[in-house]
CSV table of C-alpha atoms in Angstrom, one decimal:
chain,number,residue,atom,x,y,z
A,65,MET,CA,-42.7,-6.7,5.2
A,66,ARG,CA,-41.2,-8.2,2.0
A,67,GLU,CA,-38.7,-10.1,4.2
A,68,GLN,CA,-41.6,-11.6,6.2
A,69,GLN,CA,-43.3,-12.6,2.9
A,70,ASN,CA,-40.1,-14.2,1.6
A,71,ARG,CA,-39.7,-16.1,4.9
A,72,ALA,CA,-43.3,-17.4,4.6
A,73,LEU,CA,-42.8,-18.3,1.0
A,74,LYS,CA,-39.6,-20.3,1.8
A,75,PHE,CA,-41.4,-22.1,4.6
A,76,TRP,CA,-44.3,-23.0,2.3
A,77,GLU,CA,-41.9,-24.2,-0.4
A,78,LYS,CA,-40.0,-26.3,2.1
A,79,ASN,CA,-43.0,-27.9,3.9
A,80,TRP,CA,-45.8,-28.1,1.3
A,81,HIS,CA,-44.2,-30.8,-0.9
A,82,SER,CA,-46.0,-33.7,-2.6
A,83,ALA,CA,-45.5,-36.0,0.4
A,84,VAL,CA,-47.4,-33.7,2.8
A,85,PRO,CA,-50.8,-35.1,3.9
A,86,LEU,CA,-53.7,-33.8,2.0
A,87,LYS,CA,-55.4,-32.3,5.1
A,88,ILE,CA,-52.3,-30.0,5.5
A,89,LYS,CA,-52.2,-29.1,1.8
A,90,ARG,CA,-55.8,-28.0,1.9
A,91,LEU,CA,-54.9,-25.3,4.4
A,92,ALA,CA,-52.9,-23.4,1.8
A,93,CYS,CA,-53.0,-24.9,-1.7
A,94,GLU,CA,-51.0,-22.1,-3.2
A,95,PRO,CA,-48.3,-19.9,-1.7
A,96,GLU,CA,-50.3,-16.7,-2.0
A,97,ARG,CA,-53.0,-18.1,0.3
A,98,PHE,CA,-50.4,-19.2,2.8
A,99,ILE,CA,-48.7,-15.8,2.8
A,100,TRP,CA,-52.1,-14.1,3.3
A,101,ALA,CA,-52.8,-16.4,6.2
A,102,VAL,CA,-49.5,-15.8,7.8
A,103,SER,CA,-49.9,-12.0,7.4
A,104,MET,CA,-53.4,-12.1,8.9
A,105,ALA,CA,-52.2,-14.1,11.9
A,106,GLN,CA,-49.2,-11.7,12.5
A,107,SER,CA,-51.2,-8.6,12.2
A,108,ARG,CA,-54.1,-9.7,14.4
A,109,CYS,CA,-52.3,-11.2,17.4
A,110,SER,CA,-52.0,-9.4,20.7
A,111,ASN,CA,-50.2,-10.3,23.9
A,112,LEU,CA,-51.3,-9.1,27.3
A,113,GLN,CA,-51.0,-10.0,31.0
A,114,MET,CA,-54.1,-11.0,32.9
A,115,ARG,CA,-54.6,-11.3,36.6
A,116,ILE,CA,-56.7,-14.2,37.8
A,117,GLY,CA,-56.8,-13.9,41.6
A,118,ALA,CA,-53.2,-13.8,42.7
A,119,LEU,CA,-51.9,-15.3,39.5
A,120,VAL,CA,-50.6,-13.1,36.7
A,121,GLN,CA,-50.6,-14.9,33.4
A,122,ASP,CA,-49.4,-14.0,29.9
A,123,ALA,CA,-52.2,-14.4,27.3
A,124,ASN,CA,-51.9,-14.5,23.5
A,125,MET,CA,-55.0,-13.6,21.6
A,126,PHE,CA,-56.0,-13.9,17.9
A,127,ILE,CA,-58.5,-11.2,17.1
A,128,PRO,CA,-59.7,-11.8,13.5
A,129,TYR,CA,-61.8,-8.6,13.3
A,130,ALA,CA,-59.1,-6.3,14.7
A,131,GLY,CA,-58.7,-4.4,11.4
A,132,GLU,CA,-62.4,-3.7,11.2
A,133,LEU,CA,-62.6,-2.6,14.8
A,134,LEU,CA,-59.9,0.0,14.3
A,135,LEU,CA,-61.8,1.5,11.3
A,136,HIS,CA,-64.9,2.3,13.3
């Protein structure tokens, strides 16, 4: 987990410099917020295969309330 946090922090430091457009900076003004967002995305993503007629397709889903669903 710490390795993932360090990777996210290095990414933030590399890409959130002063020349980055303001609309991107607003997404994560400080590194703690960025690390939180990355951890939320990593812990609430799920992959599955769906069948639509004869077609089998991989699907990626982001389920923001996954943690709350598991608690109930």
